mmCIF file of C-alpha atoms in Angstrom:
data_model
loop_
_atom_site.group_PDB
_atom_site.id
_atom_site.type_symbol
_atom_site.label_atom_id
_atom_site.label_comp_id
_atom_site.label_asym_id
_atom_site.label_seq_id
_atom_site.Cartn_x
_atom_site.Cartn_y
_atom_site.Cartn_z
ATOM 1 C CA UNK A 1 6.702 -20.472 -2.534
ATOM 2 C CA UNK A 2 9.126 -22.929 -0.738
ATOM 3 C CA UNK A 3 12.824 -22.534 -1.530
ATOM 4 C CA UNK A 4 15.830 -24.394 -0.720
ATOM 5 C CA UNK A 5 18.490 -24.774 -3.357
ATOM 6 C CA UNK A 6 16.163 -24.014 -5.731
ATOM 7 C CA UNK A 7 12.665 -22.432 -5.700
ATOM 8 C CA UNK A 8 9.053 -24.030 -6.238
ATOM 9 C CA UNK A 9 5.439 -22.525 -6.095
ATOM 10 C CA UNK A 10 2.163 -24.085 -4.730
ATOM 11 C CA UNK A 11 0.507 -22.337 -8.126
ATOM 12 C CA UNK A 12 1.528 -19.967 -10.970
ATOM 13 C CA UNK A 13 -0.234 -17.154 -8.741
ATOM 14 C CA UNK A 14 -1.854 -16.174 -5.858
ATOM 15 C CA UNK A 15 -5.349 -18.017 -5.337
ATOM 16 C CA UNK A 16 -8.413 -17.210 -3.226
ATOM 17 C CA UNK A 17 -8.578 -18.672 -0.109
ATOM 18 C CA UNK A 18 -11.521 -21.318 -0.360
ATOM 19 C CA UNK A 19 -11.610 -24.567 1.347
ATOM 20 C CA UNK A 20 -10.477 -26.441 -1.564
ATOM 21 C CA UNK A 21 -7.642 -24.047 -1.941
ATOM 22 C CA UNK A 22 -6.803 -24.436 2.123
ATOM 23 C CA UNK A 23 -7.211 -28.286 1.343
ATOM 24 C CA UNK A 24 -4.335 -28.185 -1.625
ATOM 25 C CA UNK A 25 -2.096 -25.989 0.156
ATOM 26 C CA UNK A 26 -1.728 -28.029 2.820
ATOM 27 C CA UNK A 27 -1.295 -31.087 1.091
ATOM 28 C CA UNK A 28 1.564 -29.420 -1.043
ATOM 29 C CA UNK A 29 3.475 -28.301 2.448
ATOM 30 C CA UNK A 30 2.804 -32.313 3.536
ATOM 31 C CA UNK A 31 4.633 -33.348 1.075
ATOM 32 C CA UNK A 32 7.724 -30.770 1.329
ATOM 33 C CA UNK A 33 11.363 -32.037 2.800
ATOM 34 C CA UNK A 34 13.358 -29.602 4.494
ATOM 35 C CA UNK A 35 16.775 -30.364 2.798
ATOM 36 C CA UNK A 36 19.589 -28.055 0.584
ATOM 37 C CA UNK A 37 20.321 -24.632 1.326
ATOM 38 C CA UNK A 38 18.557 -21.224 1.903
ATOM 39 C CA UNK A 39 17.861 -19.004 -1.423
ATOM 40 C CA UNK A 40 16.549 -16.155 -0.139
ATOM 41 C CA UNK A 41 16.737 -13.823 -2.666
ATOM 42 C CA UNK A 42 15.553 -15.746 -5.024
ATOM 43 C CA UNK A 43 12.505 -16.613 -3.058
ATOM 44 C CA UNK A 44 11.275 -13.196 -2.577
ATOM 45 C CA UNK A 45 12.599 -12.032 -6.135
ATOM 46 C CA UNK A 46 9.974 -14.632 -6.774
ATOM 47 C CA UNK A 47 7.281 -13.566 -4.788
ATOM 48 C CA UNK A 48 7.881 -10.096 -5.861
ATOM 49 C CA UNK A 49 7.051 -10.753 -9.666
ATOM 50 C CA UNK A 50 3.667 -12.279 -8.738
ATOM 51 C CA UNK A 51 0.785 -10.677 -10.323
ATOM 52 C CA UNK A 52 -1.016 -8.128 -7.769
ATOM 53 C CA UNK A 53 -4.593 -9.230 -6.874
ATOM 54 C CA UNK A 54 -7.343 -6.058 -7.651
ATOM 55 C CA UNK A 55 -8.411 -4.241 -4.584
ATOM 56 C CA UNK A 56 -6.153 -6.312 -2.025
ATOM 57 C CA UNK A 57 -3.018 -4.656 0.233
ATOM 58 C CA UNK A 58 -0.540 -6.000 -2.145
ATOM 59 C CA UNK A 59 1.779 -7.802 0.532
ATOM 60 C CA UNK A 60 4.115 -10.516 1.306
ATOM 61 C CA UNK A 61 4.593 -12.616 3.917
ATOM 62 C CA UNK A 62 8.523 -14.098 4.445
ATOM 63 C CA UNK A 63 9.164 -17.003 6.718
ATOM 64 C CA UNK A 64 12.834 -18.162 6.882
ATOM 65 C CA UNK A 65 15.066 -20.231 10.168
ATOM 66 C CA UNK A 66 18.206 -20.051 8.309
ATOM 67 C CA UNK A 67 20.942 -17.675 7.013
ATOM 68 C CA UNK A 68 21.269 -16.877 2.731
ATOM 69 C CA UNK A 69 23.370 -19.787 1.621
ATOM 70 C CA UNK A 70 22.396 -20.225 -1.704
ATOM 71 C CA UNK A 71 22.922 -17.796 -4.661
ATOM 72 C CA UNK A 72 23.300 -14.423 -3.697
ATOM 73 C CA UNK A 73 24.439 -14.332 0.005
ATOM 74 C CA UNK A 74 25.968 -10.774 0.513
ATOM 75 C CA UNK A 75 23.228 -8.762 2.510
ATOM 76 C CA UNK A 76 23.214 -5.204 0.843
ATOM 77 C CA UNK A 77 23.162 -7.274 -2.310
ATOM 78 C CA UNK A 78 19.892 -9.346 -1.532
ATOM 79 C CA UNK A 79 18.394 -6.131 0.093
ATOM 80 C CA UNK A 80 19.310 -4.000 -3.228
ATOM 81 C CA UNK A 81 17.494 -6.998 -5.690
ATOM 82 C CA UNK A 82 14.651 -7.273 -3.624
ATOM 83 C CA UNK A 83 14.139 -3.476 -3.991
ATOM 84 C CA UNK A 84 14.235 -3.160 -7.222
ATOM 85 C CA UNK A 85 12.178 -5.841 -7.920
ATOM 86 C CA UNK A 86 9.435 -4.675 -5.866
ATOM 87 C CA UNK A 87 7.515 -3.426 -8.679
ATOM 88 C CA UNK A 88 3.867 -3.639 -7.280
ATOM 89 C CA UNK A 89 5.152 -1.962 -3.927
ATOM 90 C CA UNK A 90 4.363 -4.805 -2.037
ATOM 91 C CA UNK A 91 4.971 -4.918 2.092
ATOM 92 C CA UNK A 92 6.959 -7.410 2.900
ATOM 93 C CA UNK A 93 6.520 -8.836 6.452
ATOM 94 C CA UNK A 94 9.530 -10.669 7.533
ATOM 95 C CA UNK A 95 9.136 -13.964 9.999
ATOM 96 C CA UNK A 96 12.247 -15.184 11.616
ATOM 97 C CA UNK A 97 12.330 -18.572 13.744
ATOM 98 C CA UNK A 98 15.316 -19.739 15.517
ATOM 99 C CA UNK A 99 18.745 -18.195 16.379
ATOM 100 C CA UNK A 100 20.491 -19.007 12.691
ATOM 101 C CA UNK A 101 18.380 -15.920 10.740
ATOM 102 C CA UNK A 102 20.073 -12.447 9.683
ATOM 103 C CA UNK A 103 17.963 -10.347 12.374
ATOM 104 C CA UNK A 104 19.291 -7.295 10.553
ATOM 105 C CA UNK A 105 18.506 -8.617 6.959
ATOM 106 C CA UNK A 106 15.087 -9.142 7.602
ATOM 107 C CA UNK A 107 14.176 -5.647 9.688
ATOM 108 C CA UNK A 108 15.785 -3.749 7.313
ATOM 109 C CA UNK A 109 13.983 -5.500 3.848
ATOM 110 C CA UNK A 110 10.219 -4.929 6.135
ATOM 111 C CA UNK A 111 11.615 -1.066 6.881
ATOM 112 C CA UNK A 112 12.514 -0.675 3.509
ATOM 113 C CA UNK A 113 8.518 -1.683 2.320
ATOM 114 C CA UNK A 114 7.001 0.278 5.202
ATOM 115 C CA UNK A 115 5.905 -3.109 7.127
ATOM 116 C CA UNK A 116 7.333 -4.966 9.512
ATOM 117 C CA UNK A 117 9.885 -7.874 11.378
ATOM 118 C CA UNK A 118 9.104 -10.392 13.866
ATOM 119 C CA UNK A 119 11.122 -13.105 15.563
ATOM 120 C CA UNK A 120 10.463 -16.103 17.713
ATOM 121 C CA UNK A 121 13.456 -17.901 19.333
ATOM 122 C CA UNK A 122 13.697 -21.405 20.815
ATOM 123 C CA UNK A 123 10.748 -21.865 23.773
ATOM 124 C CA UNK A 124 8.912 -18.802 22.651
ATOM 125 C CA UNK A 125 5.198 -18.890 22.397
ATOM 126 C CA UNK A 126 4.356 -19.091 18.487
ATOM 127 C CA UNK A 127 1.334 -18.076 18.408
ATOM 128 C CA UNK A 128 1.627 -15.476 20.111
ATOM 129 C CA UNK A 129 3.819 -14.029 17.289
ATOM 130 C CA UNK A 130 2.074 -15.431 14.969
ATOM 131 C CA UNK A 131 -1.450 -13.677 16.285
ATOM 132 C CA UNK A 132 0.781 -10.408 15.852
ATOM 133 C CA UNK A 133 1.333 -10.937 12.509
ATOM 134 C CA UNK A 134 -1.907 -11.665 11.097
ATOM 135 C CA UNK A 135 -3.106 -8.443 13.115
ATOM 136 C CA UNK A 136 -0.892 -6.635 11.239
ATOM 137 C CA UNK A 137 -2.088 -7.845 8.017
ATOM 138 C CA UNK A 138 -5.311 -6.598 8.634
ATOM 139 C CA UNK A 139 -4.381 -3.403 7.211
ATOM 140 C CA UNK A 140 -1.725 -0.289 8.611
ATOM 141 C CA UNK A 141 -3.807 2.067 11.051
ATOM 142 C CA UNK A 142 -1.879 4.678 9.033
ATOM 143 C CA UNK A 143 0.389 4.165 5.899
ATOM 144 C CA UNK A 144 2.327 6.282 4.349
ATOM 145 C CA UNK A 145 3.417 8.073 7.218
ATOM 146 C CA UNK A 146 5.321 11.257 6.952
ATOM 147 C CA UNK A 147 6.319 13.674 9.870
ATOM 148 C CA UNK A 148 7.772 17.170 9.730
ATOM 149 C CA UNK A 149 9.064 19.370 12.230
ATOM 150 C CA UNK A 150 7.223 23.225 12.372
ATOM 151 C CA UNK A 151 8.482 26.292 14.128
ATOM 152 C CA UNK A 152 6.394 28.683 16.305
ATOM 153 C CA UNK A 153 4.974 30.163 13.018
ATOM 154 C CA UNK A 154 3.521 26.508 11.836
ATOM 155 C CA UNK A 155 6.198 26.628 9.228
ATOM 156 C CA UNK A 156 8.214 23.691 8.501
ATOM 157 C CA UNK A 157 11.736 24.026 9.450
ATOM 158 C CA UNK A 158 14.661 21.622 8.571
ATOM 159 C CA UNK A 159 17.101 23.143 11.620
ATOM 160 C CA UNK A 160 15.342 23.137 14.678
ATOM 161 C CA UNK A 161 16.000 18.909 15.181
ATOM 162 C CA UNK A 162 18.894 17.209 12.960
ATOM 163 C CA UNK A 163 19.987 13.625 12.106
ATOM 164 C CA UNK A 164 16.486 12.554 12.540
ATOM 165 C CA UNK A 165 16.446 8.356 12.169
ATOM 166 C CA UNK A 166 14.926 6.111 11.103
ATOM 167 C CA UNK A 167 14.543 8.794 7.555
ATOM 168 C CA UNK A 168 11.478 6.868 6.613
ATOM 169 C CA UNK A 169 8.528 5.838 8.785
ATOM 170 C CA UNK A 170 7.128 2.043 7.967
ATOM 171 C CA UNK A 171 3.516 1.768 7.913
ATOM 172 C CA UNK A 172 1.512 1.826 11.484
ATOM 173 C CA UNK A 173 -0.289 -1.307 12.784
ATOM 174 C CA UNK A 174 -2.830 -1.100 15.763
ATOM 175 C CA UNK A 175 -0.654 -1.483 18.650
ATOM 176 C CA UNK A 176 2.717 -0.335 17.205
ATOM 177 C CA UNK A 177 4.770 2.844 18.658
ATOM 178 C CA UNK A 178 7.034 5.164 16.778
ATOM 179 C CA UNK A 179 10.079 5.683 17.855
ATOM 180 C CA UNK A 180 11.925 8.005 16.271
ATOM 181 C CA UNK A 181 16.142 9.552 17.411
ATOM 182 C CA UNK A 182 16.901 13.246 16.418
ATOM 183 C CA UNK A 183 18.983 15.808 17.563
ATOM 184 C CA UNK A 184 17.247 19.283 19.010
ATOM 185 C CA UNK A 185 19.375 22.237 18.378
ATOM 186 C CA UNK A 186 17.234 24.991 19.565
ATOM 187 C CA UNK A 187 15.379 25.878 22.891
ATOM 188 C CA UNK A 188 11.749 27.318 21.211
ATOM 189 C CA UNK A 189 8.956 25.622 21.156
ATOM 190 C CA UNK A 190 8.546 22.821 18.722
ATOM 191 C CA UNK A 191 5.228 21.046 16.971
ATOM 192 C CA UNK A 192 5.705 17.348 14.930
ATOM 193 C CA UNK A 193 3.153 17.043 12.561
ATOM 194 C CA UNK A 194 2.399 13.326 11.813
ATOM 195 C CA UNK A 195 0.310 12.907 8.540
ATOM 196 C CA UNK A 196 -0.884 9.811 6.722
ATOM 197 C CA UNK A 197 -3.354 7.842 5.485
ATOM 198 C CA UNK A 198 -5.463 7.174 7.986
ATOM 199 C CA UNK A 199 -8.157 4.042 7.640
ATOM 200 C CA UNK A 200 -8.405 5.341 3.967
ATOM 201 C CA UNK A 201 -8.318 9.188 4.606
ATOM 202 C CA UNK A 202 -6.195 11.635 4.633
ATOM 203 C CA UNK A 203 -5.018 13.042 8.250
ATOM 204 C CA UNK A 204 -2.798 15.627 10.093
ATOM 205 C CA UNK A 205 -1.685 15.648 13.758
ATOM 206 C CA UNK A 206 0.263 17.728 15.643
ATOM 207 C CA UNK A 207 2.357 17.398 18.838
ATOM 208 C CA UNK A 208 3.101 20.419 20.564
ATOM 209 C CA UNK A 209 6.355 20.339 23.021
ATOM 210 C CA UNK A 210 6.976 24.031 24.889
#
């Protein structure tokens, strides 16, 4: 899907990747002229209503080296629409190139889907970014992460550590780290429990801290 102005698609859906499919694509991009503005909301609205392919991570993959400038520019607006029209739950990995991109914009649209941001400035080595991506799109090491704080007892408690951020955990790629802020109000011992899908099953872990 290229979008400027307005917004154009390579095909009515998603196709296999095939060498005659490879061949097209990059024909169509030949032929592209980077001109107007920068719809971005309307590109990933776009994106968003595709039809999900059968027994594929339903996913999307957002390049952009320019602010919104066309249509809908306010950011809690575009991140709002894009939400709601994420019907199919898709992750949407975000790609920005150059100093003139909404750095917040695009980490908080690939938090919001549970994947993830990258960024390459001026003099920066692509592909290395680029590698990083497609690693990532491999598949999350564990999705649908969830983590809980439990007492001495195993219990879950809700007091023991407050204002925890970020409140939801994106999706874990091989080589990622979780960082997560909280405050500890209490001196006993404390255990995390990190749970998740894990390569397709479903797993517990625990992290003790006397």
């Amino acid at each position: 899907i290229d979008y400027s102005d307005s917004i154009e698609r390579f095909s009515e859906r998603p196709v296999v990747k095939t060498e005659e499919t490879t061949r097209n694509a990059r024909a169509y991009i030949r032929k592209l002229k980077a001109d107007g503005g920068t719809n971005i909301k309307d590109a990933l609205v776009e994106a968003l209503q595709q039809p999900p392919t059968p027994d594929a991570l339903p996913l999307v993959i957002f390049l952009t080296d320019g602010l919104p400038t066309v249509g809908e520019t306010r950011e809690s607006a575009i991140k709002s629409a894009i939400i709601a029209a994420n019907k199919h739950k898709r992750r949407i990995f975000t790609f920005g190139v150059g100093y003139d991109v909404n750095a917040p914009l695009l980490t908080s649209i690939a938090g919001a889907t549970r994947a993830a941001s990258s960024f390459v400035l001026p003099k920066e080595n692509v592909e290395a970014k680029v590698s990083q991506v497609f690693r990532r799109l491999s598949g999350p090491v564990l999705s649908d992460p969830r983590i809980v704080t439990l007492d001495g007892n195993g219990q879950i408690t809700t007091v023991a550590v407050r204002e925890v951020l970020p409140r939801e955990l994106s999706d874990v790629f091989e080589g990622d780290q979780i960082v997560l802020l909280g405050q500890y109000r209490d001196g006993n011992p404390l255990v995390f429990q990190l749970s998740g899908n894990y390569y397709g099953s479903q797993r517990a872990f625990d992290f003790r801290f006397d």
